[in-house]
CSV table of C-alpha atoms and ligand atoms in Angstrom, one decimal:
chain,number,residue,atom,x,y,z
I,1,MET,CA,148.6,88.2,81.5
I,2,SER,CA,149.1,84.6,80.2
I,3,LYS,CA,146.2,82.9,78.4
I,4,ALA,CA,144.8,79.4,79.0
I,5,LEU,CA,146.0,78.0,75.6
I,6,ASP,CA,149.2,80.0,75.2
I,7,GLY,CA,151.8,78.1,73.1
I,8,LEU,CA,149.2,75.9,71.3
I,9,LYS,CA,149.3,76.0,67.5
I,10,ILE,CA,146.1,75.3,65.6
I,11,LEU,CA,146.1,74.4,61.9
I,12,ASP,CA,142.7,75.8,61.1
I,13,PHE,CA,141.2,74.3,57.9
I,14,THR,CA,137.7,75.5,58.8
I,15,HIS,CA,135.2,77.5,56.8
I,16,VAL,CA,131.7,78.9,57.0
I,17,GLN,CA,130.4,78.7,60.6
I,18,SER,CA,130.7,75.5,62.5
I,19,GLY,CA,134.5,75.0,62.4
I,20,PRO,CA,135.3,78.8,62.7
I,21,THR,CA,133.2,79.1,65.8
I,22,CYS,CA,135.4,76.4,67.4
I,23,THR,CA,138.7,77.9,66.4
I,24,GLN,CA,137.7,81.4,67.3
I,25,LEU,CA,137.0,80.2,70.9
I,26,LEU,CA,140.4,78.5,71.0
I,27,ALA,CA,142.0,81.7,69.7
I,28,TRP,CA,140.3,83.8,72.4
I,29,MET,CA,141.7,81.4,75.0
I,30,GLY,CA,145.2,82.1,73.7
I,31,ALA,CA,145.9,79.5,70.9
I,32,ASP,CA,147.8,80.7,67.8
I,33,VAL,CA,145.2,79.9,65.1
I,34,ILE,CA,146.6,79.7,61.6
I,35,LYS,CA,143.7,79.8,59.2
I,36,VAL,CA,144.6,78.1,55.9
I,37,GLU,CA,142.7,79.5,52.9
I,38,ARG,CA,142.7,78.9,49.2
I,39,PRO,CA,144.8,81.6,47.4
I,40,GLY,CA,142.7,84.3,45.8
I,41,VAL,CA,139.4,82.8,47.2
I,42,GLY,CA,139.6,82.2,50.9
I,43,ASP,CA,136.7,81.2,53.1
I,44,ALA,CA,133.6,81.5,51.0
I,45,THR,CA,131.9,83.6,53.7
I,46,ARG,CA,134.3,86.5,53.2
I,47,LYS,CA,132.2,87.4,50.2
I,48,GLN,CA,128.7,86.2,51.3
I,49,LEU,CA,126.0,88.6,52.7
I,50,VAL,CA,128.2,91.6,51.8
I,51,ASP,CA,127.0,94.8,53.3
I,52,VAL,CA,130.1,97.0,52.6
I,53,GLU,CA,131.3,96.7,49.0
I,54,GLY,CA,134.8,95.4,48.8
I,55,ALA,CA,135.1,94.6,52.5
I,56,ASP,CA,135.0,91.2,54.2
I,57,SER,CA,131.5,90.4,55.3
I,58,LEU,CA,130.3,90.5,58.9
I,59,TYR,CA,129.5,86.8,58.4
I,60,PHE,CA,133.3,86.2,58.1
I,61,THR,CA,134.7,88.9,60.4
I,62,MET,CA,132.4,87.9,63.3
I,63,LEU,CA,133.6,84.2,63.2
I,64,ASN,CA,137.3,84.7,62.6
I,65,HIS,CA,138.7,87.1,65.2
I,66,ASN,CA,142.1,86.7,66.7
I,67,LYS,CA,143.3,84.3,63.9
I,68,ARG,CA,146.1,84.6,61.3
I,69,SER,CA,145.4,83.9,57.7
I,70,LEU,CA,147.8,81.9,55.5
I,71,THR,CA,146.9,81.3,51.8
I,72,LEU,CA,147.9,77.9,50.7
I,73,ASN,CA,146.9,75.7,47.8
I,74,SER,CA,146.9,72.3,49.4
I,75,LYS,CA,146.5,70.6,46.0
I,76,ASN,CA,149.7,72.1,44.6
I,77,GLU,CA,153.0,70.1,45.1
I,78,THR,CA,154.8,72.8,46.9
I,79,GLY,CA,151.7,73.6,48.8
I,80,LYS,CA,151.5,70.0,50.0
I,81,LYS,CA,155.1,70.2,51.3
I,82,VAL,CA,154.3,73.4,53.2
I,83,LEU,CA,151.3,71.7,54.6
I,84,GLU,CA,153.3,68.7,55.8
I,85,ARG,CA,155.6,71.0,57.7
I,86,LEU,CA,152.6,72.7,59.3
I,87,VAL,CA,151.2,69.4,60.3
I,88,LYS,CA,154.5,68.6,62.0
I,89,GLU,CA,154.6,72.0,63.8
I,90,CYS,CA,151.0,72.3,65.0
I,91,ASP,CA,149.2,70.6,67.9
I,92,VAL,CA,145.7,70.5,66.5
I,93,LEU,CA,144.2,70.3,63.0
I,94,VAL,CA,140.6,71.5,62.8
I,95,GLU,CA,138.5,71.0,59.7
I,96,ASN,CA,135.0,71.0,58.5
I,97,PHE,CA,135.4,70.0,54.9
I,98,ALA,CA,132.8,67.9,53.1
I,99,PRO,CA,133.4,64.2,54.0
I,100,GLY,CA,136.5,62.8,52.3
I,101,ALA,CA,138.0,66.1,51.2
I,102,LEU,CA,141.0,65.9,53.5
I,103,ASP,CA,141.7,62.3,52.2
I,104,ARG,CA,141.5,63.6,48.6
I,105,MET,CA,144.1,66.2,49.4
I,106,GLY,CA,146.4,63.4,50.6
I,107,PHE,CA,146.1,64.1,54.3
I,108,SER,CA,144.3,61.0,55.7
I,109,TRP,CA,144.3,60.4,59.4
I,110,GLU,CA,146.9,57.7,58.9
I,111,ARG,CA,149.2,60.1,57.0
I,112,ILE,CA,148.7,62.8,59.6
I,113,GLN,CA,149.6,60.4,62.4
I,114,GLU,CA,152.7,59.4,60.4
I,115,LEU,CA,153.8,63.0,60.2
I,116,ASN,CA,152.9,63.9,63.7
I,117,PRO,CA,151.7,61.3,66.2
I,118,ARG,CA,150.9,64.0,68.8
I,119,MET,CA,148.5,65.7,66.3
I,120,ILE,CA,144.8,66.0,67.4
I,121,MET,CA,142.6,66.0,64.3
I,122,ALA,CA,139.2,67.5,65.0
I,123,SER,CA,136.4,67.4,62.5
I,124,VAL,CA,132.9,68.7,62.1
I,125,LYS,CA,130.8,66.6,59.8
I,126,GLY,CA,127.0,66.7,59.1
I,127,PHE,CA,126.4,63.1,60.2
I,128,GLY,CA,128.4,60.5,62.1
I,129,PRO,CA,129.2,57.0,60.6
I,130,GLY,CA,126.1,55.5,59.0
I,131,PRO,CA,123.8,55.9,56.0
I,132,TYR,CA,124.3,59.7,55.7
I,133,GLU,CA,128.0,60.0,56.5
I,134,ASP,CA,128.8,61.3,53.0
I,135,CYS,CA,126.3,64.1,52.9
I,136,LYS,CA,127.1,67.8,52.8
I,137,VAL,CA,125.2,69.5,55.6
I,138,TYR,CA,124.3,73.1,56.6
I,139,GLU,CA,122.8,74.5,59.7
I,140,ASN,CA,119.1,74.0,59.1
I,141,VAL,CA,119.6,70.4,57.8
I,142,ALA,CA,121.2,69.6,61.1
I,143,GLN,CA,118.4,71.3,63.0
I,144,CYS,CA,115.9,69.1,61.1
I,145,ALA,CA,117.9,65.9,61.4
I,146,GLY,CA,118.8,66.4,65.0
I,147,GLY,CA,115.2,66.6,66.3
I,148,SER,CA,115.1,70.3,66.9
I,149,ALA,CA,112.7,71.3,64.0
I,150,SER,CA,110.1,68.6,64.8
I,151,THR,CA,109.8,69.9,68.4
I,152,THR,CA,109.9,73.6,67.6
I,153,GLY,CA,106.9,75.7,66.7
I,154,PHE,CA,103.2,75.4,67.4
I,155,ARG,CA,101.2,72.2,67.3
I,156,ASP,CA,99.0,73.5,64.5
I,157,GLY,CA,101.9,74.8,62.4
I,158,PRO,CA,104.8,73.3,60.4
I,159,PRO,CA,108.1,72.3,62.0
I,160,LEU,CA,110.3,75.4,62.6
I,161,VAL,CA,114.0,76.1,62.6
I,162,THR,CA,115.4,78.3,65.3
I,163,GLY,CA,117.5,81.5,65.0
I,164,ALA,CA,120.0,80.0,67.5
I,165,GLN,CA,122.6,78.4,65.3
I,166,ILE,CA,122.7,75.2,67.2
I,167,GLY,CA,123.8,73.1,64.2
I,168,ASP,CA,126.8,75.2,63.3
I,169,SER,CA,127.9,77.2,66.4
I,170,GLY,CA,126.5,74.5,68.7
I,171,THR,CA,128.6,71.9,67.0
I,172,GLY,CA,131.6,74.2,67.1
I,173,LEU,CA,131.3,74.4,70.8
I,174,HIS,CA,131.1,70.6,71.2
I,175,LEU,CA,134.2,70.3,69.0
I,176,ALA,CA,136.1,72.8,71.2
I,177,LEU,CA,135.4,70.8,74.3
I,178,GLY,CA,136.5,67.6,72.5
I,179,ILE,CA,139.8,69.2,71.5
I,180,THR,CA,140.6,70.5,75.0
I,181,ALA,CA,139.8,67.1,76.5
I,182,ALA,CA,142.1,65.4,73.8
I,183,LEU,CA,144.8,67.9,74.7
I,184,LEU,CA,144.6,67.0,78.4
I,185,GLN,CA,144.7,63.3,77.5
I,186,ARG,CA,147.7,63.8,75.3
I,187,GLU,CA,149.5,65.2,78.4
I,188,LYS,CA,149.3,61.6,79.9
I,189,THR,CA,149.6,59.4,76.8
I,190,GLY,CA,151.8,61.5,74.5
I,191,ARG,CA,149.4,60.6,71.6
I,192,GLY,CA,147.1,62.6,69.5
I,193,GLN,CA,143.6,61.4,68.5
I,194,LYS,CA,140.7,62.0,66.2
I,195,VAL,CA,137.9,64.1,67.5
I,196,LEU,CA,134.6,64.1,65.7
I,197,ALA,CA,131.6,66.3,66.3
I,198,PRO,CA,128.7,65.4,64.0
I,199,MET,CA,126.1,68.2,63.6
I,200,GLN,CA,123.2,65.8,63.9
I,201,ASP,CA,124.5,64.5,67.2
I,202,SER,CA,125.3,67.9,68.6
I,203,VAL,CA,121.8,69.2,67.9
I,204,LEU,CA,120.3,66.0,69.4
I,205,ASN,CA,122.5,66.6,72.5
I,206,LEU,CA,120.9,70.0,72.8
I,207,CYS,CA,117.4,68.5,72.3
I,208,ARG,CA,118.0,65.8,75.0
I,209,VAL,CA,114.9,66.9,76.9
I,210,LYS,CA,112.7,66.1,73.9
I,211,LEU,CA,114.0,62.6,73.7
I,212,ARG,CA,113.2,62.4,77.4
I,213,ASP,CA,109.6,63.4,76.6
I,214,GLN,CA,109.5,60.9,73.7
I,215,GLN,CA,110.0,58.1,76.3
I,216,ARG,CA,107.7,59.6,78.9
I,217,LEU,CA,105.0,59.5,76.2
I,218,GLN,CA,105.0,55.7,76.5
I,219,HIS,CA,103.7,56.1,80.0
I,220,GLY,CA,100.9,58.5,79.3
I,221,PRO,CA,100.3,62.1,78.2
I,222,LEU,CA,102.8,64.8,78.9
I,223,LYS,CA,100.9,66.7,81.6
I,224,GLU,CA,103.3,69.7,81.5
I,225,TYR,CA,102.4,70.5,77.9
I,226,THR,CA,99.3,72.8,77.6
I,227,GLN,CA,98.0,70.4,74.9
I,228,ASP,CA,97.1,68.0,77.8
I,229,GLY,CA,94.9,70.6,79.5
I,230,GLU,CA,93.3,71.5,76.2
I,231,GLY,CA,92.2,67.8,75.9
I,232,VAL,CA,94.1,67.3,72.6
I,233,GLU,CA,95.4,63.8,72.3
I,234,PHE,CA,99.1,63.1,71.9
I,235,GLY,CA,100.4,61.4,68.8
I,236,GLU,CA,103.4,59.0,68.6
I,237,ALA,CA,106.1,61.5,68.8
I,238,THR,CA,107.1,64.4,71.1
I,239,PRO,CA,104.9,67.3,69.8
I,240,ARG,CA,105.7,70.9,69.1
I,241,ALA,CA,104.8,72.7,72.3
I,242,GLY,CA,104.8,76.4,71.3
I,243,ASN,CA,106.3,78.4,74.1
I,244,ASP,CA,105.5,75.9,76.9
I,245,SER,CA,108.5,75.2,79.1
I,246,GLY,CA,107.4,71.6,79.1
I,247,GLY,CA,109.5,71.1,82.2
I,248,GLY,CA,108.8,70.9,85.9
I,249,GLN,CA,108.1,74.6,86.2
I,250,PRO,CA,105.4,75.7,83.7
I,251,GLY,CA,106.2,78.9,81.7
I,252,LYS,CA,104.9,80.9,78.8
I,253,ILE,CA,105.5,84.0,76.7
I,254,LEU,CA,103.0,86.6,77.6
I,255,LYS,CA,102.1,90.0,76.1
I,256,CYS,CA,103.3,93.2,77.8
I,257,LYS,CA,102.3,96.8,77.5
I,258,GLY,CA,102.8,98.0,73.9
I,259,TRP,CA,102.6,94.5,72.3
I,260,GLU,CA,100.1,95.9,69.7
I,261,THR,CA,102.9,97.8,68.0
I,262,ASP,CA,106.2,96.4,69.3
I,263,PRO,CA,106.8,92.9,68.1
I,264,ASN,CA,109.1,92.2,71.1
I,265,ALA,CA,106.9,93.6,73.9
I,266,TYR,CA,106.6,90.2,75.6
I,267,THR,CA,108.0,88.5,78.7
I,268,TYR,CA,108.6,84.9,79.5
I,269,PHE,CA,106.9,84.1,82.8
I,270,ILE,CA,107.5,81.0,84.9
I,271,THR,CA,105.0,79.9,87.6
I,272,GLN,CA,107.6,78.5,89.8
I,273,ALA,CA,105.9,76.4,92.5
I,274,ALA,CA,107.9,77.9,95.4
I,275,VAL,CA,106.6,81.4,94.7
I,276,TRP,CA,103.0,80.6,93.7
I,277,GLN,CA,101.6,82.6,96.6
I,278,LYS,CA,103.6,85.7,95.5
I,279,ILE,CA,102.4,85.3,92.0
I,280,CYS,CA,98.8,85.2,93.2
I,281,ASP,CA,99.4,88.5,95.1
I,282,VAL,CA,101.1,90.2,92.2
I,283,ILE,CA,98.3,89.4,89.8
I,284,ASP,CA,95.7,90.1,92.4
I,285,LYS,CA,94.3,86.6,92.6
I,286,PRO,CA,94.7,86.0,96.4
I,287,GLU,CA,91.9,83.4,96.4
I,288,TRP,CA,94.1,81.0,94.3
I,289,LYS,CA,96.6,80.7,97.1
I,290,GLU,CA,94.5,78.3,99.2
I,291,ASP,CA,92.0,77.0,96.6
I,292,PRO,CA,92.7,73.3,96.2
I,293,GLU,CA,92.0,73.7,92.4
I,294,TYR,CA,95.0,76.0,92.2
I,295,ALA,CA,97.1,75.6,95.3
I,296,THR,CA,99.3,72.7,94.1
I,297,PRO,CA,101.4,72.2,91.0
I,298,PRO,CA,99.5,69.0,89.9
I,299,ALA,CA,96.1,70.8,90.3
I,300,ARG,CA,97.3,73.7,88.1
I,301,LEU,CA,98.6,71.5,85.3
I,302,THR,CA,95.2,71.0,83.6
I,303,LYS,CA,94.5,74.8,83.8
I,304,LEU,CA,97.7,76.3,82.5
I,305,ASN,CA,96.1,78.3,79.7
I,306,GLY,CA,93.6,79.9,82.1
I,307,ILE,CA,96.3,80.6,84.6
I,308,PHE,CA,98.6,82.2,82.1
I,309,GLY,CA,95.6,84.1,80.7
I,310,GLU,CA,95.1,85.7,84.1
I,311,ILE,CA,98.8,86.5,84.5
I,312,GLU,CA,98.8,88.0,81.0
I,313,LYS,CA,96.0,90.4,82.0
I,314,TRP,CA,98.5,91.7,84.5
I,315,THR,CA,101.6,91.7,82.3
I,316,MET,CA,99.7,93.6,79.6
I,317,THR,CA,99.5,96.5,82.1
I,318,LYS,CA,103.3,96.7,82.5
I,319,THR,CA,106.3,97.0,80.2
I,320,LYS,CA,108.5,93.9,79.9
I,321,TYR,CA,111.1,95.8,82.0
I,322,GLU,CA,108.5,96.7,84.7
I,323,VAL,CA,107.5,93.0,84.9
I,324,MET,CA,111.2,92.2,85.5
I,325,ASP,CA,111.5,94.9,88.1
I,326,ILE,CA,108.5,93.8,90.0
I,327,CYS,CA,109.0,90.0,89.8
I,328,ASN,CA,112.8,89.7,90.3
I,329,PRO,CA,112.7,90.9,94.0
I,330,LEU,CA,110.0,88.3,94.6
I,331,ASP,CA,112.1,85.6,93.0
I,332,ILE,CA,109.5,85.1,90.3
I,333,PRO,CA,111.6,84.0,87.2
I,334,VAL,CA,110.7,86.2,84.2
I,335,GLY,CA,112.7,87.3,81.2
I,336,PRO,CA,112.0,90.1,78.8
I,337,ILE,CA,112.0,89.2,75.1
I,338,LEU,CA,115.0,91.3,74.0
I,339,SER,CA,115.4,92.3,70.4
I,340,MET,CA,118.9,92.3,68.7
I,341,LYS,CA,118.7,96.1,68.8
I,342,GLU,CA,118.2,96.1,72.5
I,343,ILE,CA,121.0,93.6,73.0
I,344,ALA,CA,123.4,95.6,70.9
I,345,GLU,CA,122.7,98.7,73.0
I,346,GLU,CA,122.8,96.9,76.4
I,347,PRO,CA,125.6,98.5,78.5
I,348,SER,CA,126.1,95.5,80.8
I,349,LEU,CA,126.9,93.2,77.9
I,350,ARG,CA,129.5,95.8,76.7
I,351,GLU,CA,131.1,95.9,80.1
I,352,THR,CA,131.5,92.2,80.3
I,353,GLY,CA,133.0,91.9,76.8
I,354,THR,CA,130.2,89.9,75.5
I,355,ILE,CA,129.3,92.7,73.0
I,356,VAL,CA,132.5,94.2,71.6
I,357,GLU,CA,133.2,97.0,69.1
I,358,VAL,CA,136.0,96.1,66.7
I,359,ASP,CA,137.8,98.2,64.1
I,360,HIS,CA,138.5,96.8,60.7
I,361,PRO,CA,140.6,98.4,58.0
I,362,GLU,CA,138.1,97.7,55.2
I,363,ARG,CA,134.8,98.2,56.9
I,364,GLY,CA,135.5,100.4,59.9
I,365,LYS,CA,133.8,99.8,63.3
I,366,TYR,CA,131.3,97.0,63.8
I,367,LEU,CA,129.9,95.1,66.7
I,368,THR,CA,130.6,91.5,67.5
I,369,VAL,CA,129.8,88.9,70.1
I,370,GLY,CA,132.9,88.4,72.2
I,371,CYS,CA,133.8,85.3,74.2
I,372,PRO,CA,130.8,84.1,76.1
I,373,ILE,CA,133.0,81.9,78.4
I,374,LYS,CA,134.8,83.9,81.1
I,375,LEU,CA,138.0,82.6,82.6
I,376,SER,CA,139.3,84.6,85.6
I,377,ASP,CA,142.9,84.0,84.7
I,378,SER,CA,142.8,84.2,81.0
I,379,GLU,CA,141.5,87.5,79.7
I,380,VAL,CA,140.1,87.8,76.2
I,381,GLU,CA,141.1,90.7,74.0
I,382,VAL,CA,139.1,90.5,70.7
I,383,THR,CA,141.2,91.5,67.7
I,384,ARG,CA,139.9,91.8,64.1
I,385,SER,CA,139.7,89.0,61.7
I,386,PRO,CA,142.7,88.7,59.2
I,387,LEU,CA,142.6,89.9,55.6
I,388,LEU,CA,143.0,87.0,53.1
I,389,GLY,CA,146.6,85.9,53.3
I,390,GLU,CA,147.6,88.7,55.6
I,391,HIS,CA,150.0,86.6,57.6
I,392,THR,CA,151.3,84.2,54.8
I,393,ASP,CA,154.9,85.4,54.8
I,394,GLU,CA,155.0,85.9,58.6
I,395,ILE,CA,153.8,82.3,59.2
I,396,LEU,CA,156.2,80.8,56.6
I,397,ALA,CA,159.1,82.6,58.3
I,398,ASP,CA,158.2,82.4,62.0
I,399,VAL,CA,156.4,79.1,62.3
I,400,LEU,CA,158.1,77.1,59.6
I,401,GLY,CA,161.5,78.9,59.5
I,402,TYR,CA,161.7,79.4,55.7
I,403,SER,CA,164.3,81.9,54.5
I,404,ALA,CA,163.3,85.0,52.4
I,405,ASP,CA,164.6,83.2,49.2
I,406,GLU,CA,162.6,80.0,50.0
I,407,ILE,CA,159.5,82.2,50.6
I,408,ALA,CA,160.0,83.8,47.2
I,409,GLU,CA,160.2,80.3,45.6
I,410,ILE,CA,157.0,79.3,47.3
I,411,HIS,CA,155.3,82.4,45.9
I,412,GLU,CA,156.6,81.6,42.4
I,413,SER,CA,155.3,78.0,42.6
I,414,GLY,CA,151.7,79.4,43.0
I,415,ALA,CA,151.3,77.6,46.3
I,416,VAL,CA,150.3,80.6,48.3
V,501,LIG,N1,143.5,74.4,48.7
V,501,LIG,C1,143.0,73.6,47.7
V,501,LIG,N2,141.8,73.1,47.8
V,501,LIG,C2,141.0,73.4,48.9
V,501,LIG,C3,141.5,74.3,49.9
V,501,LIG,C4,142.8,74.8,49.8
V,501,LIG,N3,143.3,75.6,50.7
V,501,LIG,N4,140.5,74.4,50.8
V,501,LIG,C5,139.5,73.7,50.4
V,501,LIG,N5,139.8,73.1,49.2
V,501,LIG,C6,138.9,72.2,48.4
V,501,LIG,C7,138.6,71.0,49.1
V,501,LIG,O1,139.6,70.1,49.1
V,501,LIG,C8,137.4,70.5,48.3
V,501,LIG,O2,137.9,69.9,47.1
V,501,LIG,P1,137.4,68.4,46.6
V,501,LIG,O3,135.9,68.5,46.5
V,501,LIG,O4,138.0,68.3,45.3
V,501,LIG,O5,137.8,67.4,47.6
V,501,LIG,C9,136.7,71.8,47.9
V,501,LIG,O6,137.7,72.8,48.2
V,501,LIG,C10,135.4,72.1,48.5
V,501,LIG,O7,135.4,71.8,49.8
V,501,LIG,P2,134.0,71.4,50.5
V,501,LIG,O8,134.2,71.2,52.0
V,501,LIG,O9,133.4,70.3,49.7
V,501,LIG,O10,133.1,72.8,50.3
V,501,LIG,P3,131.6,73.0,49.7
V,501,LIG,O11,131.5,74.5,49.6
V,501,LIG,O12,131.4,72.2,48.5
V,501,LIG,O13,130.7,72.5,50.9
V,501,LIG,C11,129.9,72.4,53.2
V,501,LIG,C12,130.5,73.2,52.1
V,501,LIG,C13,129.8,73.2,54.5
V,501,LIG,C14,128.5,71.9,52.8
V,501,LIG,C15,130.8,71.1,53.4
V,501,LIG,O14,132.1,71.6,53.6
V,501,LIG,C16,130.4,70.3,54.6
V,501,LIG,O15,129.5,69.5,54.5
V,501,LIG,N6,131.1,70.4,55.7
V,501,LIG,C17,130.9,69.5,56.9
V,501,LIG,C18,129.7,70.0,57.6
V,501,LIG,C19,129.7,71.4,58.0
V,501,LIG,O16,130.6,71.9,58.7
V,501,LIG,N7,128.6,72.1,57.7
V,501,LIG,C20,128.4,73.4,58.2
V,501,LIG,C21,129.1,74.5,57.6
V,501,LIG,S1,128.8,75.9,58.6
């Protein structure tokens, strides 16, 4: 079967998490991703959070499937010549170096355009143009600067970062979309272009609803936040709202049977207006169906804590899965809080290829998250991440056409 991005060559200068997330997705969709790594060192994550001595870490392997690894010293003269040829051969260069690093290597955007006017140069940076453009940035810095931390957590606690890597993986996703759009535009114009996904901007994009609430605050309290029903005044900025949905359909995390000992015996429960009557029946509060104090969504807004307290009395008598089994047929939206252990063992995720078992020569079998985007005409087959420099000679020969003697000379120069 052909793949969506068959024939596309990606010069992958990415490292750590944000950039590799992007190029891994492109590889899953069929692109030939050539990961360029420093000889003898490679992507720093290969040797971070090591769990199996001597083997590439899960941090690395889980972000670099389906790629080929080429070691190349881009600061060595021969290395630069090889890199120039790669720039001419490839369609997209993806990088997430610290600001200015590519220029310092001698590969400015101007130079890249000179070498290959069709090249799409895609970058992740911490910040876009402005006062912080030169900063180095990691995941949690982006979560903080992009508005996520100030709006995550409980009102009476400090700002919180979230486990979802919205700064790194979230930005990688944004970058992948930018690249595919630029490729489509190139079909019409014949020209490449620069694609930039700053981490702050990507996080903010994912926190869009919180900027919505910031502006709503100017017109009065946020009635969908339980804070309002508790009579606590709002400050100047969108507050942290705990587990409130904060949207049009109020929701909350509620305890389920076993919560005393199981940290994940909880469910998310949404009191969707259209099924209010069914909720009243399920929790045995039929009198709330017609009571004007409870019958309409606006009447309920000031009493959310009391309402969820009553619902929780019911959910505490059921496991999170029983809550799901009872509520789903009634169209009441609920969701069990699944632990990573439960997710790893979930058969349906294995069947769809979202959880995949991969074999690796150094570490043996491990689980990974496969491609979360499903294309009906472009099947994904997850293959293991490359060892450092595993494909160096193959790429020099097949992609760049170097002879065996030339490859030997490149080795002697210390460029690979
Ligand atoms: N050959 C020779 N030199 C190489 C090389 C290669 N193949 N690959 C990388 N290098 C060099 C770079 O040119 C750079 O050298 P310079 O500082 O002399 O210009 C050096 O290695 C270090 O690169 P840098 O990107 O600065 O790495 P770092 O470990 O200091 O910083 C980050 C890491 C993630 C903070 C930084 O890269 C960054 O801010 N990236 C953008 C934002 C981002 O993606 N953050 C999230 C990461 S998940």
